[in-house]
Coordinates of C-alpha atoms in Angstrom, one line a residue:
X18 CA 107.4 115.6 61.5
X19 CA 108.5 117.3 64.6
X20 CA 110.4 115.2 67.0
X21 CA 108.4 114.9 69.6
X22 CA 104.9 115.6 67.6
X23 CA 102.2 113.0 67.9
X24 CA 102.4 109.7 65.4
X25 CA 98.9 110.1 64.3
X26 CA 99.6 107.2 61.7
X27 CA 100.8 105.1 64.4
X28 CA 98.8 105.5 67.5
X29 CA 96.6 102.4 66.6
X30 CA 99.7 100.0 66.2
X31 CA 101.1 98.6 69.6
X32 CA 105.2 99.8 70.0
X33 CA 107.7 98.1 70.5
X34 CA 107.5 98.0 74.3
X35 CA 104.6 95.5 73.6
X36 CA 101.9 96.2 74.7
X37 CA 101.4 97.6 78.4
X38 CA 102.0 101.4 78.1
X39 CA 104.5 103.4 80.7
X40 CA 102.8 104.6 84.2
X41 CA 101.6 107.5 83.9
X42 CA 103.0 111.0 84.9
X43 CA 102.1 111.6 88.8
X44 CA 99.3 114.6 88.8
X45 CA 100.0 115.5 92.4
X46 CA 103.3 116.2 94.2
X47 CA 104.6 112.9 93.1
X48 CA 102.7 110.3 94.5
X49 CA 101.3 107.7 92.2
X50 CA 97.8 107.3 91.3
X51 CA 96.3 105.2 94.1
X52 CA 97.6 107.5 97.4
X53 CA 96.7 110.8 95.3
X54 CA 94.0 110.0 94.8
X55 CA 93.0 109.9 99.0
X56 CA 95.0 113.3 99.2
X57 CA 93.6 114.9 96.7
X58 CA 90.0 114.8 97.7
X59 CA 90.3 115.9 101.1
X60 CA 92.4 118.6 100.2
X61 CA 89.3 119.6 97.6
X62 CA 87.4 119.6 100.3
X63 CA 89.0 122.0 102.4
X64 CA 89.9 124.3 100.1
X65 CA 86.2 124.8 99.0
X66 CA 85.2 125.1 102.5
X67 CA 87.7 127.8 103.4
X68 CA 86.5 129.4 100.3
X69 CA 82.7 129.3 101.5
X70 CA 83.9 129.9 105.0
X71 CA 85.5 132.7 103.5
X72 CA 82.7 134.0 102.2
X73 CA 80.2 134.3 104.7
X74 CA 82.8 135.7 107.2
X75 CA 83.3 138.7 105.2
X76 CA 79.7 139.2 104.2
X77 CA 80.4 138.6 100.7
X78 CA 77.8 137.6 97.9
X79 CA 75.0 137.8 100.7
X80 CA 72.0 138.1 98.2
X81 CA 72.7 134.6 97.7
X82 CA 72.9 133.2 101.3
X83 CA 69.8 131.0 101.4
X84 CA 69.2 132.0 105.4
X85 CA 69.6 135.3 107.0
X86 CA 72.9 135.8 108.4
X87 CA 73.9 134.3 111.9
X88 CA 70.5 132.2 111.8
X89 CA 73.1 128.8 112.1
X90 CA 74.0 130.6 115.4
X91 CA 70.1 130.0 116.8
X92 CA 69.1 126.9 115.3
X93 CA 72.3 124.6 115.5
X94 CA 72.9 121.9 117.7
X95 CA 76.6 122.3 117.7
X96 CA 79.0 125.0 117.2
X97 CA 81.7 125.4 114.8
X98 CA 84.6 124.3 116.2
X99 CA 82.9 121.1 117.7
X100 CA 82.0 120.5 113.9
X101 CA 85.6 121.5 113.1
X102 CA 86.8 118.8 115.3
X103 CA 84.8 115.7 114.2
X104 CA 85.1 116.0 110.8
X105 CA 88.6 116.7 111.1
X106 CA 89.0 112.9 113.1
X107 CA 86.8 111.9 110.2
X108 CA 89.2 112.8 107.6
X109 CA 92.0 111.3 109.9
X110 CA 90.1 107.9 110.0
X111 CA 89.2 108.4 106.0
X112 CA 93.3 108.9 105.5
X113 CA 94.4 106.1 107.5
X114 CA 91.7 104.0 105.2
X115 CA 92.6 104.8 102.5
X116 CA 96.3 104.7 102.2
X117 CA 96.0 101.7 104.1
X118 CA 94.5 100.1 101.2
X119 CA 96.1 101.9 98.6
X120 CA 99.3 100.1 100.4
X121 CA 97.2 96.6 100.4
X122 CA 96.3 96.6 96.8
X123 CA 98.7 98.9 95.4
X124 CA 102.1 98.5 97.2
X125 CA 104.7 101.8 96.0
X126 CA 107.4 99.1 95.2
X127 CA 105.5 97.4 92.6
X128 CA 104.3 100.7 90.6
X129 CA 105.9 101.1 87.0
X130 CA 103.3 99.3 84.6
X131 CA 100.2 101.4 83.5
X132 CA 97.4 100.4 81.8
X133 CA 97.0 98.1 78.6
X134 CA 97.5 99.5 75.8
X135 CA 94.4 99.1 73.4
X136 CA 91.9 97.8 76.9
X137 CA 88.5 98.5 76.7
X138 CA 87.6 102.4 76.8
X139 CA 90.6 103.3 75.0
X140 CA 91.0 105.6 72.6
X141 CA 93.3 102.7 71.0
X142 CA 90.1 100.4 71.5
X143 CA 87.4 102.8 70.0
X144 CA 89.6 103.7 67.1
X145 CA 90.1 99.8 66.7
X146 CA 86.3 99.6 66.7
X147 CA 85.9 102.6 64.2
X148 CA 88.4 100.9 61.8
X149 CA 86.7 97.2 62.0
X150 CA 83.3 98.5 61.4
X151 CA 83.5 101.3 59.2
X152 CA 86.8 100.8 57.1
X153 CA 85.9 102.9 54.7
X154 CA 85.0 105.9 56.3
X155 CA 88.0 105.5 58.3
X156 CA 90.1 105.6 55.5
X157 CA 88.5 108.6 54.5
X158 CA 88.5 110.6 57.4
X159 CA 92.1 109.8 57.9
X160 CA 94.4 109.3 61.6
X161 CA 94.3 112.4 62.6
X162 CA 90.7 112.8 62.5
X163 CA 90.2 109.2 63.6
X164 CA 92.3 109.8 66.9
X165 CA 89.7 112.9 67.7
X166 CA 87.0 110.6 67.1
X167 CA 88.6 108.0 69.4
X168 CA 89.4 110.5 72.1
X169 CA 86.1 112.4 72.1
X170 CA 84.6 108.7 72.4
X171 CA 86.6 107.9 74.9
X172 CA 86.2 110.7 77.2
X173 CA 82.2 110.3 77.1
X174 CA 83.1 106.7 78.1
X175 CA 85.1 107.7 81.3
X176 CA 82.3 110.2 81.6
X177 CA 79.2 107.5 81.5
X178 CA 81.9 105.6 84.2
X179 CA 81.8 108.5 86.4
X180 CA 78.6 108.6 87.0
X181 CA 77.5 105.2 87.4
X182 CA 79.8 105.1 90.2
X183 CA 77.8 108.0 91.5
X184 CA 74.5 106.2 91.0
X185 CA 75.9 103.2 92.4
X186 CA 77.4 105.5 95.4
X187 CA 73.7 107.1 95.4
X188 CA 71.7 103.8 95.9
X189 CA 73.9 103.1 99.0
X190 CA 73.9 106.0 100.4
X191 CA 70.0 106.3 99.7
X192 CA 69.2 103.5 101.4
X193 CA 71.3 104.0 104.6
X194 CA 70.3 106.9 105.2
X195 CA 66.6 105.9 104.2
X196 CA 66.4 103.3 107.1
X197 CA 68.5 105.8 109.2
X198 CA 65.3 107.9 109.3
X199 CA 62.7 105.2 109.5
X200 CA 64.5 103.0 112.0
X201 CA 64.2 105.2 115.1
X202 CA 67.0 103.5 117.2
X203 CA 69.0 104.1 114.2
X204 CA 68.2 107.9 114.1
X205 CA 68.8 108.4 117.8
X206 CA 71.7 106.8 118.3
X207 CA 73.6 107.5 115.0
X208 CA 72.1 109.6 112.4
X209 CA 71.0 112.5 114.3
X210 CA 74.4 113.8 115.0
X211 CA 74.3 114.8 111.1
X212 CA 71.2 116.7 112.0
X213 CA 72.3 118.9 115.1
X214 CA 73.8 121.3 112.3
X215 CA 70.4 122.5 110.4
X216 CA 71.6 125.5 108.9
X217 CA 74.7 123.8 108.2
X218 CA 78.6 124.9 107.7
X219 CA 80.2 124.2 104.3
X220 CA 82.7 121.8 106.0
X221 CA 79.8 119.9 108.2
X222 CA 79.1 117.6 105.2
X223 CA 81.6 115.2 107.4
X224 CA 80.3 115.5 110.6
X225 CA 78.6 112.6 111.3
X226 CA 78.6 109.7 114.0
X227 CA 81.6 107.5 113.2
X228 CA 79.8 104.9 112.6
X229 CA 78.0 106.4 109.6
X230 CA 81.1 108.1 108.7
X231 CA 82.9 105.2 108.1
X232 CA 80.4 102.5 106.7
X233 CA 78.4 105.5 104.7
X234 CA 80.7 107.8 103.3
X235 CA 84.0 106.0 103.3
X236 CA 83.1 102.2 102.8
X237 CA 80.2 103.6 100.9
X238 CA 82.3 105.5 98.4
X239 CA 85.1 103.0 98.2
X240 CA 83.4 99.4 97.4
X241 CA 81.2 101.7 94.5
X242 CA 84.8 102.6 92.7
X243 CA 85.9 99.3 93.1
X244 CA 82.5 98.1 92.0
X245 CA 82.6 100.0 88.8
X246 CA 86.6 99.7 88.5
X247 CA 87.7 103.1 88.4
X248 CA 91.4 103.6 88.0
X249 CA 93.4 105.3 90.2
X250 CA 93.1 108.2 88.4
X251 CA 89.1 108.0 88.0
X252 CA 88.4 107.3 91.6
X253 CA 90.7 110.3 92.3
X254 CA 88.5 112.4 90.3
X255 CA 85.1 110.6 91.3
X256 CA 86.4 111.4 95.3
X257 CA 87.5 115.2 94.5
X258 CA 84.2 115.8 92.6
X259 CA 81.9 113.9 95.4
X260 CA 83.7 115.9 97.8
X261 CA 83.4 119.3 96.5
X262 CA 79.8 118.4 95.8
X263 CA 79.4 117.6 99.4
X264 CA 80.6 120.7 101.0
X265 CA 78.9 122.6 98.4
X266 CA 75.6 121.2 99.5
X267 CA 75.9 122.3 103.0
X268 CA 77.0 125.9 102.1
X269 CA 73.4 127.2 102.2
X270 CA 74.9 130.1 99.1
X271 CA 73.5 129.8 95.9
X272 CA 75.5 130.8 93.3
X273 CA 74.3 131.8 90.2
X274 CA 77.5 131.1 88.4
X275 CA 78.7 128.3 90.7
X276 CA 79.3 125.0 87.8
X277 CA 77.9 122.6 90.3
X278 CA 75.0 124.3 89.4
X279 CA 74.7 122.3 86.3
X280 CA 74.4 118.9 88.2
X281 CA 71.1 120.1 89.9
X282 CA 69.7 121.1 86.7
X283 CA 70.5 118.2 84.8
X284 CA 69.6 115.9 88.1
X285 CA 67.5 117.7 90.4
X286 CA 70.1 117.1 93.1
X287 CA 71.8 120.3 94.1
X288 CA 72.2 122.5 97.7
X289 CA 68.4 123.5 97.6
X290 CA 67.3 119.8 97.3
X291 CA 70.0 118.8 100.4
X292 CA 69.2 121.8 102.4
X293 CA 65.4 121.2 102.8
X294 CA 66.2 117.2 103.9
X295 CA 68.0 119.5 107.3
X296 CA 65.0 121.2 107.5
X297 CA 62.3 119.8 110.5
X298 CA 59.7 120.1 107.4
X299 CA 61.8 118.4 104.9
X300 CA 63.6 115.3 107.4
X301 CA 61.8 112.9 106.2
X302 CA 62.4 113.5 102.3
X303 CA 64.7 114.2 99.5
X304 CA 67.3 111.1 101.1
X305 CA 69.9 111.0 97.7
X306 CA 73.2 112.7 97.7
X307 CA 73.6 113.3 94.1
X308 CA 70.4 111.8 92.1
X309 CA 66.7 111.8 92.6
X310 CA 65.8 108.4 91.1
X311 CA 65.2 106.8 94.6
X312 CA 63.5 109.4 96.3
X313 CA 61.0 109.7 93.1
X314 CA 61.1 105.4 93.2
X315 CA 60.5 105.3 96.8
X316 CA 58.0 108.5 96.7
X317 CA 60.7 110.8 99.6
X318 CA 60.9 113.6 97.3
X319 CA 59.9 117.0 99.1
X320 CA 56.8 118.0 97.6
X321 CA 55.5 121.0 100.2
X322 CA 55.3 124.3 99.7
X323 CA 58.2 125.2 102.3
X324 CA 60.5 127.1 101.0
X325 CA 64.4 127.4 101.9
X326 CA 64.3 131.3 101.8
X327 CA 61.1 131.8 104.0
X328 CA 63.6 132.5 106.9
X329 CA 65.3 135.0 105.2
X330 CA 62.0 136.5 103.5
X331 CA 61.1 137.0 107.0
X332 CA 64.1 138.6 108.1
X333 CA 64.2 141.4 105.7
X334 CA 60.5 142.2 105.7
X335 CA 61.7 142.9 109.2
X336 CA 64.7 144.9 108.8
X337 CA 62.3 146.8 106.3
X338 CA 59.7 147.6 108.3
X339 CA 62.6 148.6 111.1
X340 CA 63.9 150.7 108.6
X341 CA 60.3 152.1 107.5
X342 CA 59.6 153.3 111.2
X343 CA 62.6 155.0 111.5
X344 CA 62.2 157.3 108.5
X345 CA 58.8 158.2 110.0

């Protein structure tokens, strides 16, 4: 066996270190888990906004844009940079938060120890498991194939964990944002700043009254990791991935071969489903972020005949007549 090659034989058997396993590697310019993982998805969320940015500056993929080009200009409340500002102090205040906690619960000094070797959701546990209740067919399929097994299931495991933090994330955000539509001192006061962008930039997922900001999107987020007890490492990814989602669902482009396309089709939450909720039409419907179970429950799914694309239908009918009369 190679020096350094995997102990397949071994893997289920704790080592002589006992049994909590090193920390692991940092992912991201050094930092352990807990403060990467509030770097991480802001920088996500920039850098997929500069991308979409990006792209609608230089006209690219336009067939996609859902709206006619320079529509945002006529119909928003605010402009760009005002956007630009707010959610830049939003990400300030969510930075603060979160290190600030990350310092509480997780102070730099005391890092070192990582998890336990052989916890639930494992791939020591699940191979345990396999070996306790099917001995023999783990003897026959032997470690190496036993560690696959064990990995695979514990991969769908972190998986399943991901997104019920999502759903739990979901029902919280549903529901505020439910009764910050039907509460009409609510709406005024707070929830309508979301709304002054209704053909909305890529990085004006953010831009929202403080208030909401904070006790939506950050608190919001936060408690429904801690709820489901993400690691460091999870809730980094469950951020980066809620972030990206975000921005994508204000970018009013739809890709064809964009992978967040696959959430909408296997939830029926994707940039279409968002974009009509900033539509006058569709304000008072399609309230979830990232599932549809509690607009269906609470019957606030869109169910019109509006379409997204009726601006932009209309727009190049016109160019095409323009362009009709002046071949005559």
């Amino acid at each position: 066996m190679a020096r350094n090659a995997f102990d397949f034989e071994a893997f289920l058997t704790p080592s002589e270190r006992g049994i909590a396993s090193p920390q692991p590697p940092s992912l991201f310019l050094g930092m352990d888990d807990a403060r990467a993982s509030v770097v991480v998805p802001l920088l996500a969320y920039w850098v997929v906004s500069i991308f979409y940015e990006t792209v609608h500056y230089a006209g690219w993929f336009a067939a996609y844009r859902v709206y006619p080009t320079g529509e945002e200009k006529r119909r928003n409340l605010v402009t760009r940079w005002e956007t630009l500002r707010v959610v830049l102090v939003m990400h300030a205040v969510q930075l603060v938060f979160g290190l600030v906690m990350a310092s509480i619960l997780e102070p730099a000094d005391g890092a070192g120890v990582g998890p336990v070797w052989g916890r639930f959701g494992s791939a020591e546990f699940f191979g345990l498991q396999i070996k306790s209740i099917f001995p023999h067919a783990a003897a026959t399929l032997g470690p190496k194939v036993l560690w696959n097994l064990a990995k695979v299931l514990q991969w769908s495991w972190l998986g399943l964990r991901q997104l019920a933090t999502f759903f739990v994330f979901d029902t919280w955000a549903y529901w505020v944002h439910y009764f910050e539509h039907m509460i009409p001192f609510l709406y005024r006061r707070i929830h309508s700043v979301h709304h002054y962008n209704y053909i909305p930039y890529s990085y004006a997922a953010s831009y929202n009254h403080p208030i909401e900001g904070f006790f939506n999107d950050i608190l919001g987020s936060y408690i429904s990791s801690r709820l489901i007890g993400l690691s460091d490492r999870e809730a980094m990814v469950f951020f980066a991935t809620a972030s990206v989602k975000a921005v994508d669902d204000h970018a009013s482009l739809e890709l064809p071969w964009n992978p967040l396309n696959l959430w909408g089709w296997a939830f029926g939450n994707g940039m279409v489903h968002h974009n009509i909720h900033h539509q006058v039409w569709g304000l008072k419907t399609n309230f979830g972020l990232y599932f549809t179970f509690w607009d269906r429950v609470n019957n606030t799914i869109y169910r019109g005949n509006r379409r997204l694309s009726e601006a932009k239908e209309k727009w190049m009918a016109q160019k095409k007549e323009e362009a009709e009369k002046k071949e005559l």
